[in-house]
Short mmCIF file of C-alpha atoms in Angstrom, two decimals:
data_model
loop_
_atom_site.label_atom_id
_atom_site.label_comp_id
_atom_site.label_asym_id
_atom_site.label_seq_id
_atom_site.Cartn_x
_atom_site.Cartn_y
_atom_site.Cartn_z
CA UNK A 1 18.52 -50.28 -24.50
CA UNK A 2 14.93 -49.74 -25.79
CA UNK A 3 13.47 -49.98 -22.14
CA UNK A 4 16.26 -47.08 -21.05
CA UNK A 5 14.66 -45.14 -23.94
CA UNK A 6 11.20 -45.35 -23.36
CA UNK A 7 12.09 -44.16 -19.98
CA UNK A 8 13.84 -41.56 -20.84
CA UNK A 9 11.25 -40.01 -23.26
CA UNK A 10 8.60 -40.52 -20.37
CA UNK A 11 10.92 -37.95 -18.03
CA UNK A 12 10.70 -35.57 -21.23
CA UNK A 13 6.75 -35.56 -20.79
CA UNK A 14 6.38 -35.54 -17.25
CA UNK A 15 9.28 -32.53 -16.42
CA UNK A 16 7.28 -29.80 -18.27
CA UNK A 17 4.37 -31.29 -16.85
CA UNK A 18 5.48 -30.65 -12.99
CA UNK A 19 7.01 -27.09 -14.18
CA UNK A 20 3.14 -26.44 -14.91
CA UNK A 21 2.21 -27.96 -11.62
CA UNK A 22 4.37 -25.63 -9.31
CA UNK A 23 3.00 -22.41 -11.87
CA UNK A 24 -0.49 -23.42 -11.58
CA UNK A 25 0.33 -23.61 -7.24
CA UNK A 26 2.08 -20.00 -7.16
CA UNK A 27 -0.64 -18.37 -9.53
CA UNK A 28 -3.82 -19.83 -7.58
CA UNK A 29 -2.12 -19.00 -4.15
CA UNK A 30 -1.69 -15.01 -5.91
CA UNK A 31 -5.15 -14.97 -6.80
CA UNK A 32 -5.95 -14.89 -3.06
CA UNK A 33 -4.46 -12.23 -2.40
CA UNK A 34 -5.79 -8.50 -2.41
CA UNK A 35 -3.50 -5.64 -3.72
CA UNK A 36 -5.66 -3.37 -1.54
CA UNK A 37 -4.56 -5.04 1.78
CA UNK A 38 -1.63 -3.46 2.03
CA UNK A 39 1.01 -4.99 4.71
CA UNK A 40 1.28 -1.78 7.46
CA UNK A 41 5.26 -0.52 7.73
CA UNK A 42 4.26 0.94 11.46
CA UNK A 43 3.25 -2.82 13.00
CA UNK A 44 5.66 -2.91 16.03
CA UNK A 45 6.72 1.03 15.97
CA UNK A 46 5.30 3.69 18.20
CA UNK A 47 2.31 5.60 17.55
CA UNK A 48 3.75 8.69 15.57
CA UNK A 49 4.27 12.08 17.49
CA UNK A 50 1.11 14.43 17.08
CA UNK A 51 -0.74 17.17 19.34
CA UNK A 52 -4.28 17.68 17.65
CA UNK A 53 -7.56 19.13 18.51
CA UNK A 54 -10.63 16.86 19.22
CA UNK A 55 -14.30 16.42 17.90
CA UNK A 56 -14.91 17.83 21.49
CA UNK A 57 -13.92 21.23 21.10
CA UNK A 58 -11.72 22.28 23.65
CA UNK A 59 -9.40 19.27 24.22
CA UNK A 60 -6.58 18.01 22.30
CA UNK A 61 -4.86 14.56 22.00
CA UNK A 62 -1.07 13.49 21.83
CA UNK A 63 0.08 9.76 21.05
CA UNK A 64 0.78 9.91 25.26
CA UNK A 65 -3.50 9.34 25.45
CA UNK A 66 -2.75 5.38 24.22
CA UNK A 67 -0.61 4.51 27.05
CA UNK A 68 -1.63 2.08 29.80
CA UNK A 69 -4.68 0.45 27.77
CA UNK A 70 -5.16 -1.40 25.04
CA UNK A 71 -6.87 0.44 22.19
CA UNK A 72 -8.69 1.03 18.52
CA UNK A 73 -7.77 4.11 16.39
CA UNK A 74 -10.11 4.03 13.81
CA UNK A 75 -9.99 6.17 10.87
CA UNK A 76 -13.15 7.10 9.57
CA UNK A 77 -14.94 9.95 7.62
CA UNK A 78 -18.63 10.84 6.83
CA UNK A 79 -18.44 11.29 3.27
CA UNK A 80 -16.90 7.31 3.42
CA UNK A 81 -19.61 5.08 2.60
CA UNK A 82 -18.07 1.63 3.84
CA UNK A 83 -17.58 3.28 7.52
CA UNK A 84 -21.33 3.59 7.49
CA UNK A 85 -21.46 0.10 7.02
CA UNK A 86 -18.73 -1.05 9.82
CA UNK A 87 -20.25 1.65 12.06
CA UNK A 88 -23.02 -0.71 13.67
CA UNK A 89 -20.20 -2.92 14.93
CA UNK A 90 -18.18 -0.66 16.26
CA UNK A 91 -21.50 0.33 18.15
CA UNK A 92 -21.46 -3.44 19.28
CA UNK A 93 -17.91 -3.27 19.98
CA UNK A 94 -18.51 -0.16 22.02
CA UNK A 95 -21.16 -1.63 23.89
CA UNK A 96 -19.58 -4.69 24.83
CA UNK A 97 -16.69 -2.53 26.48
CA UNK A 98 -13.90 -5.17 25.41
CA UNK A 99 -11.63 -2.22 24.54
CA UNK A 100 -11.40 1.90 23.78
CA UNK A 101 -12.20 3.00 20.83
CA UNK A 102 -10.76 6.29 19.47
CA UNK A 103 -11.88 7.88 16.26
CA UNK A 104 -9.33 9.93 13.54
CA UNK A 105 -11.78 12.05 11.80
CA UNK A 106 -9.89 12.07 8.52
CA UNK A 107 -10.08 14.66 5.68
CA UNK A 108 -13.66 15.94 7.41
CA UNK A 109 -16.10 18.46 8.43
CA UNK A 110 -16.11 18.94 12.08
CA UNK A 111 -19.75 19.95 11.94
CA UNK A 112 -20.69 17.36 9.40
CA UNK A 113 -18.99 14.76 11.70
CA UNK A 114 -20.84 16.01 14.95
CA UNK A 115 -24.47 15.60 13.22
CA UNK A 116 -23.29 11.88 12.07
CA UNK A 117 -22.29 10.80 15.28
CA UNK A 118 -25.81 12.31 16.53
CA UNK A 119 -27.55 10.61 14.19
CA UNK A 120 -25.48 7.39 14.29
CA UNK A 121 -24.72 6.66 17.39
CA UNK A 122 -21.43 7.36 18.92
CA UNK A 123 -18.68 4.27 20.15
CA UNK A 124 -15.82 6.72 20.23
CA UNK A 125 -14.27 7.73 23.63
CA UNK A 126 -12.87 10.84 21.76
CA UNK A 127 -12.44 11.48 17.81
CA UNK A 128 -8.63 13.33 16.73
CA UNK A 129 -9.93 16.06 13.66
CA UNK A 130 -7.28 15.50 10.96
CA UNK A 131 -9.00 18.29 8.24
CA UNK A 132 -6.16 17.86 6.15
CA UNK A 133 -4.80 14.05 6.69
CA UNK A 134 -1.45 15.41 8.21
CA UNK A 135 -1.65 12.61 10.99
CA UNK A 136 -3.62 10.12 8.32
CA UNK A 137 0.23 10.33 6.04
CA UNK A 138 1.99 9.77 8.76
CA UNK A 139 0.13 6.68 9.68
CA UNK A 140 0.33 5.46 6.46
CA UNK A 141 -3.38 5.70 5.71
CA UNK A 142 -4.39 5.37 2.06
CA UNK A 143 -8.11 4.18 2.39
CA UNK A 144 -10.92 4.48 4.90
CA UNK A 145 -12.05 2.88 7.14
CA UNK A 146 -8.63 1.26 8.57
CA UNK A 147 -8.07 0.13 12.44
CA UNK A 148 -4.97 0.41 14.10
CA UNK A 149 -4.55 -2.27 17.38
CA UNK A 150 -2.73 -0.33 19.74
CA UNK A 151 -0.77 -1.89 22.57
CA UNK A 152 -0.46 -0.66 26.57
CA UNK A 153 2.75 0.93 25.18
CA UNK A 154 1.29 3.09 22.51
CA UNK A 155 3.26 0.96 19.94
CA UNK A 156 0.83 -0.17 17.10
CA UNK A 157 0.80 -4.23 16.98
CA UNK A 158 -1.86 -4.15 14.02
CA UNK A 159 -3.44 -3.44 10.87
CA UNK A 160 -7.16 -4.00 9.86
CA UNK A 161 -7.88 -2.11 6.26
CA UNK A 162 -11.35 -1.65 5.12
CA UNK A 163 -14.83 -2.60 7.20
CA UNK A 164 -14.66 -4.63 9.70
CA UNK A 165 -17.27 -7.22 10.01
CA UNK A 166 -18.59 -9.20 12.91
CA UNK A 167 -16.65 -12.05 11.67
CA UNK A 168 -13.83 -10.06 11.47
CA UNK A 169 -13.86 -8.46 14.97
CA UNK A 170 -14.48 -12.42 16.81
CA UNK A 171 -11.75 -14.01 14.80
CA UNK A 172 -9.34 -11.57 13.69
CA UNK A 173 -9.06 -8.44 16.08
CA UNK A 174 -10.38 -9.96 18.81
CA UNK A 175 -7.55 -12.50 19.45
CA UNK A 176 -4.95 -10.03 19.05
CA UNK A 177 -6.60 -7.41 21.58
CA UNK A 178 -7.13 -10.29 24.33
CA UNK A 179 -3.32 -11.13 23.73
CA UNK A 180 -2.18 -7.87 23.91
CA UNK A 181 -4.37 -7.39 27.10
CA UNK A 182 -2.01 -10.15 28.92
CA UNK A 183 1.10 -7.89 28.32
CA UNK A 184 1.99 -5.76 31.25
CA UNK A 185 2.14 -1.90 30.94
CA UNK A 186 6.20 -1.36 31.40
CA UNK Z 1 -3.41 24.05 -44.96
CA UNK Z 2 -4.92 26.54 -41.99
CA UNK Z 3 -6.41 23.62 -40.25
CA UNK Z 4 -3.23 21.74 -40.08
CA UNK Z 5 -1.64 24.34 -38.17
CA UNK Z 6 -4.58 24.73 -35.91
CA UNK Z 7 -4.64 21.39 -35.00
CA UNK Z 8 -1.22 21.27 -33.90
CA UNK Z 9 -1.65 24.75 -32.27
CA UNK Z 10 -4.27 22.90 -30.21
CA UNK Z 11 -2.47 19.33 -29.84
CA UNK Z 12 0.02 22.10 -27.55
CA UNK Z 13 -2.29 22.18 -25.47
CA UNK Z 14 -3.29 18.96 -24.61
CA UNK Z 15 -0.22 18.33 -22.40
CA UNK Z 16 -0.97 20.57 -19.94
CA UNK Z 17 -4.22 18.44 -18.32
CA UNK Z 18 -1.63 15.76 -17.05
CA UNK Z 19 -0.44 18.04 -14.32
CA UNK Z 20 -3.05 17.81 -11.89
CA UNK Z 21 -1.78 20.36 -9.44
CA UNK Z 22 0.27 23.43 -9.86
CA UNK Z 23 3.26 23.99 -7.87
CA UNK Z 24 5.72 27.54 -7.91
CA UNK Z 25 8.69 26.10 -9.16
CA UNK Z 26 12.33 27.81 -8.34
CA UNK Z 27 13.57 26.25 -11.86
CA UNK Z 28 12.93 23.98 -14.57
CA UNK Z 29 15.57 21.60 -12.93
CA UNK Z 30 12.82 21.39 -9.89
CA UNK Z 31 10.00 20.86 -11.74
CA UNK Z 32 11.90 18.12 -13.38
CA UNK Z 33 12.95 16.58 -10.38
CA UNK Z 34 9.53 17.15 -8.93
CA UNK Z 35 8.49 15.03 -11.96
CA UNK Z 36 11.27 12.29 -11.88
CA UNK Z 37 9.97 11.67 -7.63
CA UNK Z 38 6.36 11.49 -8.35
CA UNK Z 39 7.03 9.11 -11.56
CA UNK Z 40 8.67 6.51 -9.34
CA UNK Z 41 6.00 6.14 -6.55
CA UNK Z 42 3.01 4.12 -6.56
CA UNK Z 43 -0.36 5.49 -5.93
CA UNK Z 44 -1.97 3.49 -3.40
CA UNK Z 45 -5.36 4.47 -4.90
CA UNK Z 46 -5.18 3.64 -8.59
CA UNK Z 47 -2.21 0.90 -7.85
CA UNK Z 48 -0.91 1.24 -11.73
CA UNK Z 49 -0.69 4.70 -11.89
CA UNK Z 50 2.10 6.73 -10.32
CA UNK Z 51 1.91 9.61 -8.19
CA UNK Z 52 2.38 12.60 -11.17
CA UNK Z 53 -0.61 10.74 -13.05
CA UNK Z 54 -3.24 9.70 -10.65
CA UNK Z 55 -6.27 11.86 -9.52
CA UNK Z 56 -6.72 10.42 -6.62
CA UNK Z 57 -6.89 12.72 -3.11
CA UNK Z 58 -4.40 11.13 -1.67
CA UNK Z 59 -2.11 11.07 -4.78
CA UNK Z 60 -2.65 14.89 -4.55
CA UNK Z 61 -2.05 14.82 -0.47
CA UNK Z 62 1.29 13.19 -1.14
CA UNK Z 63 2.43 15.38 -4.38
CA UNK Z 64 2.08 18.00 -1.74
CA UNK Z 65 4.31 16.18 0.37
CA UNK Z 66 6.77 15.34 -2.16
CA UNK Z 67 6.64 19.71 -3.05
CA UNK Z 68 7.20 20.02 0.84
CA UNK Z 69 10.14 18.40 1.42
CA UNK Z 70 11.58 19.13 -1.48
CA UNK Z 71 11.40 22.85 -0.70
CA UNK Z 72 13.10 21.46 2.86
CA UNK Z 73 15.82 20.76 1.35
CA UNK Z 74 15.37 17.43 1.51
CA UNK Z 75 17.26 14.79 -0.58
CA UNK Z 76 15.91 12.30 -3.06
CA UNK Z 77 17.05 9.74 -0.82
CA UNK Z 78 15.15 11.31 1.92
CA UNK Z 79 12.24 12.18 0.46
CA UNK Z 80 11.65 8.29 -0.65
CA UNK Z 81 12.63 6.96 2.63
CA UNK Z 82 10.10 9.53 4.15
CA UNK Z 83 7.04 7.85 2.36
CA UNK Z 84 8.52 4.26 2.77
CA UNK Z 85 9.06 4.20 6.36
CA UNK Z 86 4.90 5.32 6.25
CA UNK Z 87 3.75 3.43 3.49
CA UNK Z 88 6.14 0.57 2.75
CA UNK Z 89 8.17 -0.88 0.31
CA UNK Z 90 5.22 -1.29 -2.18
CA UNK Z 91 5.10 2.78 -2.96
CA UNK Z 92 7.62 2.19 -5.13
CA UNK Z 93 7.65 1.36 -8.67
CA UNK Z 94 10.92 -0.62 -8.82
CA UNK Z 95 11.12 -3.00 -5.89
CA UNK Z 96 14.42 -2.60 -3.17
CA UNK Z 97 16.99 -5.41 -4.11
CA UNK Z 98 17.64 -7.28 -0.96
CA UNK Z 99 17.52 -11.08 0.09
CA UNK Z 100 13.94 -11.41 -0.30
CA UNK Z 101 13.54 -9.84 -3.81
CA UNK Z 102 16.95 -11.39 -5.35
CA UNK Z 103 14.67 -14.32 -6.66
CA UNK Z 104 12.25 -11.99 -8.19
CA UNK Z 105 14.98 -9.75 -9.98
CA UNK Z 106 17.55 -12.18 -11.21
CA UNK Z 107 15.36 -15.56 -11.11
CA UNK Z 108 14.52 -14.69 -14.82
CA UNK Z 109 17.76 -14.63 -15.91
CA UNK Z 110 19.32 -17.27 -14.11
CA UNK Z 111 16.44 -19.57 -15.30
CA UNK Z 112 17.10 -18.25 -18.78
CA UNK Z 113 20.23 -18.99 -18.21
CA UNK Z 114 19.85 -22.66 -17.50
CA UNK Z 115 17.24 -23.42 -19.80
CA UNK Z 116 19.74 -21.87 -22.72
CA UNK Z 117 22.84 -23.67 -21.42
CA UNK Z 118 20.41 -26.90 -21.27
CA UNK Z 119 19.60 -26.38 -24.81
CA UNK Z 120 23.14 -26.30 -26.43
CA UNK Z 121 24.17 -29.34 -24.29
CA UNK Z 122 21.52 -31.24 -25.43
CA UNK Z 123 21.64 -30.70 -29.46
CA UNK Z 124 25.53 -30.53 -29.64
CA UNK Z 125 24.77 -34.47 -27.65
CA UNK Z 126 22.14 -34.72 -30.74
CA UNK Z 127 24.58 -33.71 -33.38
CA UNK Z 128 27.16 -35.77 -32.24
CA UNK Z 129 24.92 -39.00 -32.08
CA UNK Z 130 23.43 -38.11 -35.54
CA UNK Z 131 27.15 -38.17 -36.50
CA UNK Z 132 28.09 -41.29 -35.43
CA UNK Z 133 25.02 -43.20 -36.83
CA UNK Z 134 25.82 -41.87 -40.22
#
């Protein structure tokens, strides 16, 4: 009788104690996470419909330019300070030819964005102007820089928000790109 | 006396700098329902504020869009599954019950629940052992 009690007010200390356990778990796992990395609600649906002029002048892009290749859009401006800093890579990236990069010049100055590619370096194949982020809503852009993986079928498969880093390119875009390369063009 | 009525003269004022945009308006009804939209969605910016109070560009960019479908005739309905569909779930303030937030919306209660139904169990068992060594 006195053992069966002793037990029974050990249980009493030790159940609050593993209620803490599995709050202490869920609240170090949320600390992890980043409210600014915002899941995309276009992975796995086509490139929206658009028809816009380019940084080139007299030629204009639709979402049919993505088909048959694997591709980056990235969404960039020259008033945005942390595209400055990504902008070397994408030089490397360009260099290195492992896959197309296209530029959405969002919320910008045409001229402006010229004189910063001149002065930068340019690892764009062509730039979409978006002067007043129509195309940037409907892609569900809410900071810059952000890189949309874009598959052979102009469907977007991913998602990078924010700079991307060297790191970033070899272990997170990378891998998706040289999947997506394996898919055939339908 | 004077100043008392000049400082609520000038506390009139004051509400205006919330609107950060101004928009032609058919009828108060609109600009209330203009209002109610923009409370309920997220700016993806600022992440606590809502679209009417944020200053943020894109807060703006999307108050326009709200303003432009709503002069589309578009419903409420539409005009929240329009900015879903591109930004996601998280736009809005109050999350979409389905299977995956059930746990976060009801969890609460049902724990509540439990612990409270626990609780009366176990001190009517007290009373009645109290009673019997008496």
């Amino acid at each position: 009788m006195a053992a069966r009690k002793k037990m029974k007010s050990n249980i009493r200390y030790f159940i609050p104690f593993c209620i803490f356990l599995v709050l202490i778990v869920f609240l170090w796992k949320s600390l992890e996470k980043n409210p600014y990395q915002l899941p995309s609600a276009l992975i796995n649906k086509p490139l929206p419909h658009f028809n816009m002029s380019t940084l080139n002048g007299n030629q204009r892009m639709t979402e049919n330019n993505f088909l048959g290749q694997v591709s980056l859009l990235n969404v960039w401006a020259t008033w945005c300070i942390s595209c400055r800093v990504e902008h070397p890579i994408l030089l490397d990236i360009s260099d290195s030819k492992a896959v197309a990069i296209y530029g959405l010049n969002y919320k910008d100055n045409s001229h402006l964005a010229d004189k910063w590619l001149r002065d930068y370096g340019n690892p764009y194949k062509e730039n979409i102007i978006d002067p007043k982020g129509h195309l940037g809503i409907d892609l569900g852009v809410y900071g810059t820089p952000e890189t949309y993986i874009i598959d052979k079928q102009g469907v977007i498969r991913y998602k990078f928000v924010g700079p991307i880093s060297t790191d970033d390119w070899r272990n997170t875009l990378l891998p998706v790109i040289e999947k997506l390369e394996e898919e055939k063009r339908t | 006396m004077k100043w008392f009525f000049i400082s609520w003269f000038i506390a009139l004022f004051v509400q205006a700098a919330f609107a950060a945009d101004i928009y032609p308006f058919v009828s108060p009804v609109e600009q209330v329902r203009f209002q109610k939209l923009t409370e309920q969605l997220r700016c993806l910016v600022c992440q606590n504020q809502s679209l009417a109070d944020s200053n943020a560009p894109l807060a703006s960019d999307l108050r326009n869009e709200v303003y432009r479908e709503m002069r589309q005739g578009k419903s409420d309905k539409q005009i929240l599954n329009y900015l879903v569909s591109r930004y996601g779930n998280y736009i809005l303030f109050k999350p979409l019950i389905n299977k995956a937030t059930l746990v976060l919306w009801f969890g609460p209660f049902v724990i509540l629940f439990g612990v409270v139904l626990f609780l009366v169990i176990y001190l009517q068992r007290r009373s009645k052992r109290g009673k019997s060594e008496c």
